[in-house]
Coordinates of C-alpha atoms in Angstrom, one line a residue:
X303 CA 14.3 -63.2 35.3
X304 CA 16.5 -60.3 34.6
X305 CA 18.2 -62.3 31.9
X306 CA 14.9 -62.8 30.1
X307 CA 14.2 -59.0 30.1
X308 CA 17.7 -58.1 29.0
X309 CA 17.6 -60.6 26.2
X310 CA 14.1 -59.2 25.1
X311 CA 15.6 -55.7 25.1
X312 CA 18.6 -56.9 23.0
X313 CA 21.0 -55.7 25.7
X314 CA 24.0 -57.5 27.1
X315 CA 23.2 -59.2 30.3
X316 CA 25.8 -57.3 32.2
X317 CA 24.6 -53.9 31.0
X318 CA 24.3 -51.3 33.7
X319 CA 20.5 -51.1 33.0
X320 CA 20.2 -54.6 34.5
X321 CA 20.1 -53.1 38.0
X322 CA 17.0 -51.1 37.0
X323 CA 15.4 -54.2 35.6
X324 CA 16.1 -56.2 38.8
X325 CA 14.5 -53.4 40.9
X326 CA 11.4 -53.4 38.6
X327 CA 11.1 -57.2 38.9
X328 CA 11.3 -57.1 42.6
X329 CA 8.7 -54.4 42.9
X330 CA 6.4 -56.3 40.5
X331 CA 6.6 -59.6 42.4
X332 CA 4.9 -58.0 45.4
X333 CA 1.9 -56.6 43.6
X334 CA 1.4 -58.4 40.3
X335 CA -2.1 -60.0 39.7
X336 CA -2.2 -60.9 36.0
X337 CA -5.6 -62.2 34.9
X338 CA -7.2 -64.0 32.0
X339 CA -10.5 -65.7 31.0
X340 CA -11.9 -67.5 28.1
X341 CA -15.5 -68.3 27.1
X342 CA -16.9 -71.2 25.0
X343 CA -19.1 -70.0 22.1
X344 CA -20.8 -71.4 19.1
X345 CA -20.5 -69.9 15.6
X346 CA -24.2 -69.2 14.9
X347 CA -23.8 -68.1 11.2
X348 CA -21.1 -67.5 8.6
X349 CA -20.5 -66.2 5.1
X350 CA -17.3 -66.1 3.0
X351 CA -16.2 -62.9 4.9
X352 CA -18.1 -62.9 8.3
X353 CA -18.8 -65.1 11.3
X354 CA -21.5 -64.4 13.9
X355 CA -21.1 -65.5 17.5
X356 CA -23.7 -64.8 20.2
X357 CA -25.4 -62.1 18.0
X358 CA -22.1 -60.3 17.3
X359 CA -20.9 -60.3 13.7
X360 CA -17.1 -60.1 12.8
X361 CA -16.0 -59.0 9.3
X362 CA -12.9 -60.5 8.0
X363 CA -12.3 -62.9 5.1
X364 CA -9.1 -64.2 6.8
X365 CA -11.1 -64.8 10.0
X366 CA -13.8 -66.6 8.1
X367 CA -11.3 -68.8 6.3
X368 CA -9.3 -69.7 9.5
X369 CA -12.6 -70.7 11.2
X370 CA -14.3 -72.4 8.3
X371 CA -14.0 -75.8 10.0
X372 CA -14.8 -74.7 13.4
X373 CA -18.2 -74.8 15.2
X374 CA -16.9 -73.8 18.7
X375 CA -14.5 -71.0 19.4
X376 CA -13.1 -69.4 22.5
X377 CA -13.3 -65.6 22.9
X378 CA -10.5 -64.7 25.4
X379 CA -8.9 -61.7 27.2
X380 CA -5.5 -61.6 29.1
X381 CA -4.0 -58.7 31.0
X382 CA -1.0 -57.9 33.2
X383 CA -3.5 -56.3 35.6
X384 CA -4.2 -52.7 36.8
X385 CA -2.1 -53.3 39.9
X386 CA 1.1 -53.1 37.8
X387 CA -0.2 -50.1 35.7
X388 CA -1.1 -48.1 38.8
X389 CA 2.3 -48.7 40.2
X390 CA 4.1 -47.8 36.9
X391 CA 2.0 -44.6 36.7
X392 CA 3.5 -43.4 40.0
X393 CA 7.1 -43.8 38.8
X394 CA 8.8 -40.5 38.0
X395 CA 12.1 -41.7 36.5
X396 CA 11.8 -42.5 32.8
X397 CA 14.2 -45.4 32.9
X398 CA 12.4 -46.9 35.8
X399 CA 9.2 -46.6 33.8
X400 CA 10.8 -48.2 30.8
X401 CA 12.1 -51.2 32.8
X402 CA 8.7 -51.6 34.5
X403 CA 6.9 -51.5 31.2
X404 CA 9.1 -54.4 29.9
X405 CA 8.3 -56.4 33.1
X406 CA 4.6 -55.9 32.6
X407 CA 4.9 -57.4 29.1
X408 CA 6.2 -60.6 30.6
X409 CA 3.3 -60.7 33.1
X410 CA 0.9 -60.5 30.1
X411 CA 2.7 -63.4 28.4
X412 CA 2.5 -65.4 31.6
X413 CA -1.2 -64.9 31.7
X414 CA -1.5 -65.9 28.0
X415 CA 0.5 -69.1 28.6
X416 CA -1.7 -70.0 31.6
X417 CA -4.9 -69.5 29.5
X418 CA -3.6 -71.6 26.6
X419 CA -2.5 -74.3 28.9
X420 CA -6.0 -74.5 30.4
X421 CA -7.5 -74.7 26.8
X422 CA -5.1 -77.4 26.0
X423 CA -6.0 -79.4 29.1
X424 CA -9.6 -79.5 27.7
X425 CA -8.6 -81.7 24.8
X426 CA -5.4 -83.7 25.9
X427 CA -2.9 -81.1 25.0
X428 CA -4.3 -80.2 21.6
X429 CA -2.9 -76.9 20.3
X430 CA -4.8 -73.7 19.7
X431 CA -4.2 -70.7 17.5
X432 CA -5.6 -67.2 18.0
X433 CA -6.9 -64.3 15.8
X434 CA -7.0 -60.8 17.2
X435 CA -8.8 -57.6 16.0
X436 CA -6.3 -55.0 14.8
X437 CA -3.6 -57.6 14.4
X438 CA -5.1 -59.7 11.6
X439 CA -4.6 -58.1 8.2
X440 CA -8.3 -57.5 7.4
X441 CA -9.9 -57.6 10.9
X442 CA -10.1 -54.0 12.0
X443 CA -9.4 -52.9 15.6
X444 CA -12.9 -51.3 15.7
X445 CA -14.4 -54.7 16.1
X446 CA -13.0 -54.8 19.6
X447 CA -16.4 -53.3 20.4
X448 CA -18.2 -56.4 19.3
X449 CA -15.7 -58.6 21.1
X450 CA -16.1 -56.7 24.4
X451 CA -19.9 -57.0 23.9
X452 CA -19.4 -60.7 23.9
X453 CA -17.2 -60.5 27.1
X454 CA -19.9 -58.5 28.9
X455 CA -19.1 -58.3 32.7
X456 CA -16.1 -60.7 32.4
X457 CA -13.9 -57.9 31.1
X458 CA -15.0 -55.6 34.0
X459 CA -14.2 -58.3 36.5
X460 CA -10.6 -58.6 35.5
X461 CA -10.2 -54.7 35.2
X462 CA -9.9 -54.2 31.5
X463 CA -11.7 -51.3 29.8
X464 CA -12.1 -50.4 26.1
X465 CA -11.7 -46.8 25.1
X466 CA -13.8 -45.0 22.5
X467 CA -10.8 -45.5 20.1
X468 CA -10.8 -49.3 20.8
X469 CA -7.6 -49.3 22.9
X470 CA -7.6 -51.5 26.0
X471 CA -6.6 -50.3 29.4
X472 CA -4.3 -51.8 30.7
X473 CA -2.5 -51.5 27.3
X474 CA -0.6 -54.7 28.2
X475 CA -3.7 -56.7 27.4
X476 CA -4.6 -59.0 24.5
X477 CA -8.0 -60.1 23.3
X478 CA -9.2 -62.2 20.5
X479 CA -10.6 -65.6 19.5
X480 CA -8.9 -68.9 20.0
X481 CA -9.7 -72.2 18.3
X482 CA -8.4 -75.8 18.3
X483 CA -6.4 -76.4 15.2
X484 CA -4.0 -79.1 13.7
X485 CA -2.1 -76.3 11.7
X486 CA -0.8 -73.5 14.0
X487 CA -1.5 -69.9 12.8
X488 CA 0.0 -66.7 14.1
X489 CA -1.1 -63.1 13.0
X490 CA 2.6 -62.5 12.6
X491 CA 2.7 -64.7 9.5
X492 CA 0.9 -61.9 7.7
X493 CA 2.7 -59.0 9.2
X494 CA 5.6 -57.3 7.4
X495 CA 6.8 -55.2 10.4
X496 CA 10.4 -55.8 10.9
X497 CA 12.3 -56.1 14.3
X498 CA 9.0 -56.5 16.3
X499 CA 9.9 -57.5 19.9
X500 CA 6.7 -59.6 20.3
X501 CA 6.9 -61.5 16.9
X502 CA 5.8 -65.1 17.4
X503 CA 6.4 -66.3 13.8
X504 CA 8.3 -65.3 10.6
X505 CA 6.6 -63.4 7.9
X506 CA 5.1 -65.9 5.3
X507 CA 5.1 -64.3 1.9
X508 CA 3.2 -67.2 0.3
X509 CA 0.4 -67.1 2.9
X510 CA 0.4 -63.3 2.7
X511 CA 0.0 -63.3 -1.1
X512 CA -2.8 -66.0 -0.8
X513 CA -4.5 -63.9 1.8
X514 CA -4.3 -60.7 -0.3
X515 CA -6.2 -62.5 -3.1
X516 CA -8.8 -63.5 -0.6
X517 CA -9.2 -59.9 0.6

């Protein structure tokens, strides 16, 4: 809703920008086709700082630690969809672009919520956590290449491409590995960036210090 977007932007709900947001929401509703998929994969091999899945090796001590008790994981990809991106690219007013960009973020979140819901249904509502290349403290974004090698044609089918610099298009996309867990984990717990609009958890200094020792 417009209230959701205004709150996310930190603006009063009665701000004049609300009209621009409402227009963006109305336009998006007619064309939005957010998409997501996940795969089931076994961890074939592991060391203290790597895991290997379907022939692709990922290098991260934190990743290996988080998945030390896992045999099966779920590589996943969510996106707001190119339909929204194509529309936004045709907008000429910078404020219209800004409002529409915010709306696209919400469509990405809806896709992510749907995906995690499907995973939860597999095991009677059991929660999952995710780890993401470029967001985890010692898992470099360059390993998106290995992740997309895992995805194969699935990524193409939902319209997400990976650039040579490992940036996804649409940019309002998220990729990573999900796993069932009793103790919820968020990349944000290890991130010191302040005032992040997409923060899911508070920075955990104790966990960060422990993680640095591991790395």
